[in-house]
Structures are given as C-alpha cells and as structure tokens.
Amino acid sequence: MKLSEAKTSADSSAASVSDRKAERRLAMIATAARLFARDGYADCEMESVASELGVAKGTLYLYFRSKEELFCACVDQGMRELQETVQQAAQGSIAPFDRISAAIRAYLLFFEQHPEQAELLIQERAFFHDRPKPTYFTYREASRERWRVVWAELLSGGSIRDGLTVDQILDFIGNLVYGTMFTNHFLGRSAGEQHALIMDIFYRGIWSDAQRHTGE
Amino acid sequence: MKLSEAKTSADSSAASVSDRKAERRLAMIATAARLFARDGYADCEMESVASELGVAKGTLYLYFRSKEELFCACVDQGMRELQETVQQAAQGSIAPFDRISAAIRAYLLFFEQHPEQAELLIQERAFFHDRPKPTYFTYREASRERWRVVWAELLSGGSIRDGLTVDQILDFIGNLVYGTMFTNHFLGRSAGEQHALIMDIFYRGIWSDAQRHTGE
Amino acid sequence: MKLSEAKTSADSSAASVSDRKAERRLAMIATAARLFARDGYADCEMESVASELGVAKGTLYLYFRSKEELFCACVDQGMRELQETVQQAAQGSIAPFDRISAAIRAYLLFFEQHPEQAELLIQERAFFHDRPKPTYFTYREASRERWRVVWAELLSGGSIRDGLTVDQILDFIGNLVYGTMFTNHFLGRSAGEQHALIMDIFYRGIWSDAQRHTGE
Amino acid sequence: MKLSEAKTSADSSAASVSDRKAERRLAMIATAARLFARDGYADCEMESVASELGVAKGTLYLYFRSKEELFCACVDQGMRELQETVQQAAQGSIAPFDRISAAIRAYLLFFEQHPEQAELLIQERAFFHDRPKPTYFTYREASRERWRVVWAELLSGGSIRDGLTVDQILDFIGNLVYGTMFTNHFLGRSAGEQHALIMDIFYRGIWSDAQRHTGE
DNA sequence: CATGAATGAGTTTTCATTCAT
DNA sequence: TATGAATGAAAACTCATTCAT
C-alpha cells in the first residue's frame, strides 16, 4: 500500500492530525532505512525514498529538515526498537542468567531480522564521523545501567568467579555480541544455535578441567 | 620530506625504476590512508592527497587508476600489515596458548596504533557495500586456516573442554576480538590490561565453581 | 491587529462585501510592500507575507493571482500614493513657482517617509526587466502632462529664459529629483533643507554674475 | 572568437601564464556582464555564461569562487572603466568648466555605450541589498575628492555665486547626472545635445533676468 | 471564504578524471 | 613522467502554486 493511499477514508474521529503525521513519519523512516541500507547513504537519493513512498520529494522535507535528519531518525528509531525488543525478551524470564541469555538471543535475532540496522550503524560512522560517538554506543551505555543491577546480584550471590567486576563482564559480553552481530551480518550467518555456544563459552570458558588446573 | 623531493639524486644504481615506483606507491598509500580515515572517503579529495604528498593531482593517476583503487590499496595494505604484525607476534612463543595470547594482543595493539585502519574498514563497507564481503573478512578467513592447526593440536591434546569444535572456538574468539577492537576504537579505550581479562574469561568463563555445578 | 481579526463583527451594514475585500487587499499590499522591500523580491516568501498578516498562504491567492501580481500591486499602489501626495502638496499654493517647489518637496519627502517604495522601484526593474518601461516612468509621464500646463504659463509669462522649452525643463527637473531621491535613499540623507538648494540652483544656476558675463 | 580558441598558438614568450589568466578573467567578466544585464542576475545561469564563452561550467569556477563573486567582478570592472573613461575625458581640457563639462559628457556617454552597466547597478542593489552601500556610490565618493579641488578653485576664483559650497554643488551635479543617466537608460534616450542643456541650466538656471530680479 | 498539506521544477556547485604540454 | 587546466555529471533543497477539505 502506498503511503499516499493510506488513511484516506473517514477515520479522522480516532486519529488526530498529529497522530497521522506521526504515522506517516514512521512510514517514511521505515522506507528510508531500507533504502539507506540498500544503497548506502550517498547513493540513496531523496527522490528514490519519496517515489518509493508514493509521495513527492518536497513532502519528505515537510517531515524532515534534511537528508541527514531523516537518516538520523532512521538510526534512532532502529536503536529504540532494538532496545525495546531486547528488554521485552529479558522480561520473559526471572532468573538472572535466563534473562541475560534471552536478551542476547533477542539482540542477535533483532539484527538478523533487521539487517538494515546493522548497515545504518556503519553508514552513520562513515558519513558523520565527526560526531563524538556512534548512536549505537549511546544506547549501549544507556542499557548498561540496567544490566549492571542484574550482574551485581549475580556477583554478590556467588555465581561469578572471584576477581571479575561487573564492568569487566559487561564490557566482555558487550564486545562479544557486537562483534558476533557484525560478523553474522557480513557473512550471512544466522544467530540460531550460535547463541547457545556463545553463552556456554562465556559462562564456562573453553578450557578443559585438566587445563584449568594447569593454567591456574 | 615531500614525496617529490625524495630520491631525486643518483641512487639509481641500487634501486631499480620499479623499486622506486613501489616506494612512491607506498608513500601515497600511507598518506591516503590517513586522509581517508580523517575525512571519510567522500570528503577526502584526490587534490588533498596529492597536495599533502607534494605532487600534482594527475600524478596520483599514474599510480592508481581511480580514487576507488587508491582506497582499496589502502585497505589491502593495512590488512597485510595487520596480518604480518599478528604473525610476527605469534612467532615469539612456542606454547600454543601463548601464541594465541600474543596474537590477540598484537591484533588489538595494531588497531590501537593504527586507528585509521579501523576507519578504513568502516568506510569500505559504507561506500562499496555492493561488494560481497569486506576485505577484513577475506583476511580473517585466510588466517583462520593457520590457526586451525594450532587449535586442533590443543583439542587433541585435551586442553579444551569436550563438545567444542575448532570452528566454534575460532568463531567465538574472532567475533570477540573484532567487537573489542571496534569498541576500543569508538570509545577511545586502550587494549592494555584488557587483553589479560579477555583471555581469562575466554579460557575459564565467568562462572564460579559453585555455579558451574549448578549450571551443568 | 492581525488582518484575520479585523472586521469580524457585524458592520456589514455599511461596508459591502466588496469594500471589505478592497480593504483587506490594501492591508495585504501594505504588508507585502514592506517585506518585498526589506527582503527583496526573491527572498520574500509568500509564506512570510501571509504569516505576517496572520492568514494562510492560500488566502493570498484569493486576492492576487500570483506573487508577481501582488508585487505589481504594491508598486502601483505606491505610485498612486506618490502621485496623490505630490498633487495635494501642489494644490496648497497658487503661484506656479510655489506649486513646483511644493511638489518637489513633497516628492522627496514621500520617498523619505516611504523608503520601501524606492526599493520596490529597483526590485521591479531587476526582476521584471523584460517589461518595456518601469512603472515609475509611466507615472512620471502621466504627471508630465499636468505640469506642462504650469510651465507653459511661466514660459509665456516671461519668467523663463529664452531658448528653453517646457520639455527640456521637465526633463531636467525630473532627472534631478529622481537622482536626488535615490541618492538620499542609498546614502540615508534627508530631504530637509536640501530642497531649498535644489530649487535655488535650478532657478538661478551656479554661476556668479561675473561668470555669466564671461560664459555667454 | 570563442574564448576557448584564443591564444592557442605559440605566443607564450610574451604572455606569461598569469597574463593569460587575467585576460581570460576579463573576457569572462565582459560576457557575464552582458548576460547578467540581459537576463537579470537570477535568470542568468552560470551554464549560459560558460557556453557563451565556449567553456565548461566548471571552468568559470576556476576563475570565480561563486556566481556572486563573478557578478561583483562585473560591477567592479564596470565602475573602474567608468572612472577611467571620465578621468581621461577630463584630462583633455585645462579650463575647469571645460573639464567638468567633458567629464559629465563622458559619464553620460559611457552608460549610453555600456547600458549593461546601468542594469548591473540595479541588479546589485536588488539582489545584494544587505550590503551597506551600492558600489556605484563607493566610486562616486572616491571621485568626489578629485573634483572637490577643481570646484574649490572655481569658488575662490569668483566664478561661482556667493552662498554655494563645494559640497552643495557636488551633490547637485552628482544627483543630476545620476538621475539623467538612469532616465536615459530606461527611456532609451541619447546623451547627445542633452549634455549642453544640462550644463546650461546647471550654470545659469532657468530663470529669465526679469524673474531673477523678482525672485530675489 | 479560508486553510495548509502536497507538489515538483529548477540551478548552483563540487570534484573525480582526462589529456595536452 | 609529471603537470594542472578543463571538463561535466549529478543531487539536495526551496518555494510558488494548487486544491481537497
């Protein structure tokens, strides 16, 4: 359905003007994200986005001041959805380790189902690398605070080896899933059973008991 | 010293014409890599690269067919140097685990000392994302074969837990260092003691002995 | 008072619908003239004019077919007011020379008090210079006929030197005040006592009696 | 002759590279001035100027940073030529009044022969009216200093009526020729014998001897 | 009458690449 | 080989105008 064909009937009772505007904004963001990811920021013309939406170029500029702003809206929206997806997944469990596992699985699946978001993260850095920090890391740090509580609980509960701090663990797992996500994306790998493996090594390491003894 | 001033005197006895050309090529690549990383591929003009080198714009085209080719040469050169650095570091030890540790430390330090290479990897994907696979992964897979041997030895020697395959381990550690490297790069973190931590968790996991029992 | 708030109550008894329309037209012209002069024709947006008036953009198009027509209405209105101002000033005196003086003073004062009109004359020529003749000159020639009578009387009455024709005098004084007006406008000068000087030189020239003798 | 065909032969002995550049700059200015005047600043595309010159659009940008800079160069060049023309004309005579007459004639003839310069003055004000003062007035004030000397001599020599100051005279004649020039331009009038008339009235006024007596 | 969301034509400027010298 | 003047394709963004409500 073309954006231009949406909402032409008389449902104005429920949806206010600003609702409809927000709705169209989201539709624009969704389409733009797809095309930005497909063609790259530079090669994605505003004209293409508009025509894909079935509207005129000028209309895009009624919703976004510039191409850059549209792009940023795409990244922001993607990160918000990622965050929400991960949180929702985590809420399905109560046990800390289960929540962590669920969150990581959701994270990897999100990018598998929304590969355009991985591309947008790259595009953002490539084209706007004068910005202090990629949006991704802003969100990563925001979520860090929430997970800190969970890990602290595990640490104080004796589930974690002595000598590891919450920050070290958070960094490790954060870097691991970040690298895994991009590798999956570039090599076309799926998150499926990979997830169990990651958690396994993360929790138990690769060493055999014999080696644990020697290595200590 | 400007490139244009180099090698103007009579040392042609030792260095053949093609040597000199290769040398200038390398100088061009070094300068271009720095500028590509600093300004981004799009905003880095051939004119800037040329003037930084002290040569005319047209001269660059005597060494590289196009801006894209120059860029690719930068990425290739960077990956070659990475590979060499890592291999050299690994050769300093004999014990497999030591070699692995040394390689990972060298990897992280390389990108810390050559942050422009991290940028180039991003730029490559952002601007030439119609290519099947980032150069980085081509090199990663090439080196995989060398490390496979090392890990196979460890596995058959009983140093590694049952149930893990070489490929799983290679993927895990590959993703981990990849994610760590980019995070370090974006957040300005240093590889220093981080390295010991990574190896520690990688080898032994995060679980306490109590949890290991429960979690099994 | 916003235009949109004007005349909303029941005074339709006296003012007919077309009266009200004419009134709003004038308000639009006044506002537009100010903004056209302030920003220049190109940089003055219909949107600005509308919002300054407190109406929607589309409303302007109910009164003027196009931006160009609105602009022309501004120039026309300005020239009509100039004409009226000058004529009214002239009617205050009976003696021909006094009427002439009064008219010239009124002319210079008009543009001093309505500097936007000077700007509009420039804008008109700059943007619509395919037109045969600036509106200003149309009005100037129209008024010429009225003044021709006055001067003819002075000529036949012997007040004017032999050898000068009415047309020559009209051209001279017309050019003089035109040039004076624009110079005043651009350099921010006031018409004040300048007027007396202009008339003095115009009537008596600059030569001393001695020079008159020699120069003849 | 197309600009692109100029100077292709081997006269590089005399004309240095910078000479040729200056020459091309002038050719560009001449062509641009004509087209700016013909089409107006807004409607005159850089493409048109380039193609009229027989060069590519980009070449214009090697000589002028922007359309605006090209335009300013046209106005400046025009004013310089005006100044030179007027000065040269004045130098043909020795007697002050003759020099003044010659200068005014040259001024009016210059704009008659270069009507595009009159247009450029209008365009400049219309499009860049945020600038403090039109270029014309900058030049007018610069030349004022030179003429001040001439008039001071006439005043002290008794050729000028008592009660007139040099500044008053300079303003009067400046405004008069400015207004005359533009009127000529707009109405397509020629400066020819008009010049004699202007000087006549300027020097002797319009009053008859009888009126002089009465009016005093 | 009034509104304001939607339209889409139109132009400057940049910069990779070429090629005559 | 080296130069650098010349080329020209390409795209974001604005804003006058329209018209459904």
PDB file of N, CA and C in Angstrom, chain C residues 82-124:
ATOM      1  N   LEU C  82       2.138  58.215  -4.223  1.00  0.00           N
ATOM      2  CA  LEU C  82       3.111  59.274  -4.508  1.00  0.00           C
ATOM      3  C   LEU C  82       2.441  60.408  -5.278  1.00  0.00           C
ATOM      4  N   GLN C  83       1.752  59.995  -6.318  1.00  0.00           N
ATOM      5  CA  GLN C  83       1.079  60.971  -7.173  1.00  0.00           C
ATOM      6  C   GLN C  83       0.107  61.838  -6.368  1.00  0.00           C
ATOM      7  N   GLU C  84      -0.659  61.168  -5.563  1.00  0.00           N
ATOM      8  CA  GLU C  84      -1.660  61.878  -4.790  1.00  0.00           C
ATOM      9  C   GLU C  84      -1.003  62.844  -3.806  1.00  0.00           C
ATOM     10  N   THR C  85       0.043  62.372  -3.163  1.00  0.00           N
ATOM     11  CA  THR C  85       0.767  63.200  -2.194  1.00  0.00           C
ATOM     12  C   THR C  85       1.317  64.452  -2.864  1.00  0.00           C
ATOM     13  N   VAL C  86       1.924  64.233  -4.025  1.00  0.00           N
ATOM     14  CA  VAL C  86       2.548  65.362  -4.721  1.00  0.00           C
ATOM     15  C   VAL C  86       1.480  66.345  -5.188  1.00  0.00           C
ATOM     16  N   GLN C  87       0.414  65.806  -5.720  1.00  0.00           N
ATOM     17  CA  GLN C  87      -0.642  66.708  -6.210  1.00  0.00           C
ATOM     18  C   GLN C  87      -1.252  67.514  -5.078  1.00  0.00           C
ATOM     19  N   GLN C  88      -1.520  66.844  -3.986  1.00  0.00           N
ATOM     20  CA  GLN C  88      -2.116  67.539  -2.858  1.00  0.00           C
ATOM     21  C   GLN C  88      -1.197  68.670  -2.376  1.00  0.00           C
ATOM     22  N   ALA C  89       0.079  68.380  -2.365  1.00  0.00           N
ATOM     23  CA  ALA C  89       1.035  69.407  -1.936  1.00  0.00           C
ATOM     24  C   ALA C  89       1.002  70.598  -2.885  1.00  0.00           C
ATOM     25  N   ALA C  90       0.906  70.270  -4.168  1.00  0.00           N
ATOM     26  CA  ALA C  90       0.918  71.350  -5.163  1.00  0.00           C
ATOM     27  C   ALA C  90      -0.312  72.232  -5.048  1.00  0.00           C
ATOM     28  N   GLN C  91      -1.413  71.622  -4.665  1.00  0.00           N
ATOM     29  CA  GLN C  91      -2.655  72.386  -4.610  1.00  0.00           C
ATOM     30  C   GLN C  91      -2.701  73.387  -3.458  1.00  0.00           C
ATOM     31  N   GLY C  92      -1.709  73.290  -2.579  1.00  0.00           N
ATOM     32  CA  GLY C  92      -1.692  74.221  -1.448  1.00  0.00           C
ATOM     33  C   GLY C  92      -1.267  75.625  -1.852  1.00  0.00           C
ATOM     34  N   SER C  93      -0.697  75.753  -3.028  1.00  0.00           N
ATOM     35  CA  SER C  93      -0.251  77.074  -3.472  1.00  0.00           C
ATOM     36  C   SER C  93      -0.921  77.437  -4.783  1.00  0.00           C
ATOM     37  N   ILE C  94      -0.828  78.709  -5.104  1.00  0.00           N
ATOM     38  CA  ILE C  94      -1.430  79.166  -6.360  1.00  0.00           C
ATOM     39  C   ILE C  94      -0.352  79.608  -7.341  1.00  0.00           C
ATOM     40  N   ALA C  95       0.646  80.323  -6.798  1.00  0.00           N
ATOM     41  CA  ALA C  95       1.719  80.793  -7.674  1.00  0.00           C
ATOM     42  C   ALA C  95       2.460  79.594  -8.260  1.00  0.00           C
ATOM     43  N   PRO C  96       2.695  79.593  -9.572  1.00  0.00           N
ATOM     44  CA  PRO C  96       3.322  78.450 -10.247  1.00  0.00           C
ATOM     45  C   PRO C  96       4.621  78.005  -9.591  1.00  0.00           C
ATOM     46  N   PHE C  97       5.530  78.924  -9.346  1.00  0.00           N
ATOM     47  CA  PHE C  97       6.811  78.519  -8.772  1.00  0.00           C
ATOM     48  C   PHE C  97       6.628  77.882  -7.397  1.00  0.00           C
ATOM     49  N   ASP C  98       5.678  78.375  -6.664  1.00  0.00           N
ATOM     50  CA  ASP C  98       5.426  77.802  -5.342  1.00  0.00           C
ATOM     51  C   ASP C  98       4.878  76.380  -5.479  1.00  0.00           C
ATOM     52  N   ARG C  99       4.001  76.219  -6.432  1.00  0.00           N
ATOM     53  CA  ARG C  99       3.431  74.875  -6.633  1.00  0.00           C
ATOM     54  C   ARG C  99       4.522  73.883  -7.022  1.00  0.00           C
ATOM     55  N   ILE C 100       5.406  74.355  -7.876  1.00  0.00           N
ATOM     56  CA  ILE C 100       6.506  73.490  -8.310  1.00  0.00           C
ATOM     57  C   ILE C 100       7.386  73.115  -7.116  1.00  0.00           C
ATOM     58  N   SER C 101       7.733  74.126  -6.346  1.00  0.00           N
ATOM     59  CA  SER C 101       8.560  73.871  -5.173  1.00  0.00           C
ATOM     60  C   SER C 101       7.888  72.900  -4.226  1.00  0.00           C
ATOM     61  N   ALA C 102       6.627  73.135  -3.964  1.00  0.00           N
ATOM     62  CA  ALA C 102       5.888  72.293  -3.035  1.00  0.00           C
ATOM     63  C   ALA C 102       5.839  70.849  -3.537  1.00  0.00           C
ATOM     64  N   ALA C 103       5.640  70.711  -4.840  1.00  0.00           N
ATOM     65  CA  ALA C 103       5.547  69.371  -5.423  1.00  0.00           C
ATOM     66  C   ALA C 103       6.872  68.626  -5.252  1.00  0.00           C
ATOM     67  N   ILE C 104       7.950  69.322  -5.526  1.00  0.00           N
ATOM     68  CA  ILE C 104       9.263  68.675  -5.430  1.00  0.00           C
ATOM     69  C   ILE C 104       9.578  68.300  -3.987  1.00  0.00           C
ATOM     70  N   ARG C 105       9.261  69.205  -3.086  1.00  0.00           N
ATOM     71  CA  ARG C 105       9.485  68.893  -1.669  1.00  0.00           C
ATOM     72  C   ARG C 105       8.658  67.656  -1.267  1.00  0.00           C
ATOM     73  N   ALA C 106       7.393  67.655  -1.701  1.00  0.00           N
ATOM     74  CA  ALA C 106       6.520  66.521  -1.342  1.00  0.00           C
ATOM     75  C   ALA C 106       7.067  65.210  -1.912  1.00  0.00           C
ATOM     76  N   TYR C 107       7.577  65.290  -3.121  1.00  0.00           N
ATOM     77  CA  TYR C 107       8.145  64.113  -3.778  1.00  0.00           C
ATOM     78  C   TYR C 107       9.300  63.543  -2.963  1.00  0.00           C
ATOM     79  N   LEU C 108      10.224  64.427  -2.599  1.00  0.00           N
ATOM     80  CA  LEU C 108      11.395  63.954  -1.856  1.00  0.00           C
ATOM     81  C   LEU C 108      11.001  63.433  -0.477  1.00  0.00           C
ATOM     82  N   LEU C 109      10.043  64.116   0.143  1.00  0.00           N
ATOM     83  CA  LEU C 109       9.611  63.676   1.467  1.00  0.00           C
ATOM     84  C   LEU C 109       8.879  62.342   1.405  1.00  0.00           C
ATOM     85  N   PHE C 110       8.132  62.170   0.331  1.00  0.00           N
ATOM     86  CA  PHE C 110       7.395  60.906   0.202  1.00  0.00           C
ATOM     87  C   PHE C 110       8.335  59.712   0.256  1.00  0.00           C
ATOM     88  N   PHE C 111       9.389  59.772  -0.520  1.00  0.00           N
ATOM     89  CA  PHE C 111      10.311  58.628  -0.548  1.00  0.00           C
ATOM     90  C   PHE C 111      11.112  58.531   0.748  1.00  0.00           C
ATOM     91  N   GLU C 112      11.275  59.678   1.407  1.00  0.00           N
ATOM     92  CA  GLU C 112      11.985  59.632   2.690  1.00  0.00           C
ATOM     93  C   GLU C 112      11.116  58.900   3.723  1.00  0.00           C
ATOM     94  N   GLN C 113       9.816  59.150   3.628  1.00  0.00           N
ATOM     95  CA  GLN C 113       8.913  58.510   4.587  1.00  0.00           C
ATOM     96  C   GLN C 113       8.484  57.112   4.138  1.00  0.00           C
ATOM     97  N   HIS C 114       8.656  56.828   2.888  1.00  0.00           N
ATOM     98  CA  HIS C 114       8.298  55.510   2.367  1.00  0.00           C
ATOM     99  C   HIS C 114       9.495  54.902   1.627  1.00  0.00           C
ATOM    100  N   PRO C 115      10.567  54.666   2.330  1.00  0.00           N
ATOM    101  CA  PRO C 115      11.768  54.158   1.638  1.00  0.00           C
ATOM    102  C   PRO C 115      11.510  52.836   0.938  1.00  0.00           C
ATOM    103  N   GLU C 116      10.520  52.108   1.394  1.00  0.00           N
ATOM    104  CA  GLU C 116      10.235  50.829   0.734  1.00  0.00           C
ATOM    105  C   GLU C 116       9.836  51.050  -0.723  1.00  0.00           C
ATOM    106  N   GLN C 117       9.250  52.213  -1.014  1.00  0.00           N
ATOM    107  CA  GLN C 117       8.846  52.454  -2.401  1.00  0.00           C
ATOM    108  C   GLN C 117      10.060  52.606  -3.312  1.00  0.00           C
ATOM    109  N   ALA C 118      11.101  53.200  -2.787  1.00  0.00           N
ATOM    110  CA  ALA C 118      12.316  53.310  -3.596  1.00  0.00           C
ATOM    111  C   ALA C 118      12.862  51.918  -3.894  1.00  0.00           C
ATOM    112  N   GLU C 119      12.850  51.081  -2.858  1.00  0.00           N
ATOM    113  CA  GLU C 119      13.321  49.705  -3.062  1.00  0.00           C
ATOM    114  C   GLU C 119      12.476  48.971  -4.096  1.00  0.00           C
ATOM    115  N   LEU C 120      11.177  49.174  -4.010  1.00  0.00           N
ATOM    116  CA  LEU C 120      10.295  48.457  -4.932  1.00  0.00           C
ATOM    117  C   LEU C 120      10.581  48.827  -6.382  1.00  0.00           C
ATOM    118  N   LEU C 121      10.913  50.101  -6.593  1.00  0.00           N
ATOM    119  CA  LEU C 121      11.217  50.511  -7.969  1.00  0.00           C
ATOM    120  C   LEU C 121      12.435  49.754  -8.489  1.00  0.00           C
ATOM    121  N   ILE C 122      13.409  49.570  -7.611  1.00  0.00           N
ATOM    122  CA  ILE C 122      14.618  48.845  -8.013  1.00  0.00           C
ATOM    123  C   ILE C 122      14.297  47.369  -8.249  1.00  0.00           C
ATOM    124  N   GLN C 123      13.591  46.789  -7.307  1.00  0.00           N
ATOM    125  CA  GLN C 123      13.211  45.388  -7.426  1.00  0.00           C
ATOM    126  C   GLN C 123      12.430  45.150  -8.718  1.00  0.00           C
ATOM    127  N   GLU C 124      11.540  46.046  -9.014  1.00  0.00           N
ATOM    128  CA  GLU C 124      10.724  45.858 -10.216  1.00  0.00           C
ATOM    129  C   GLU C 124      11.601  45.735 -11.451  1.00  0.00           C
TER     130      GLU C 124
END
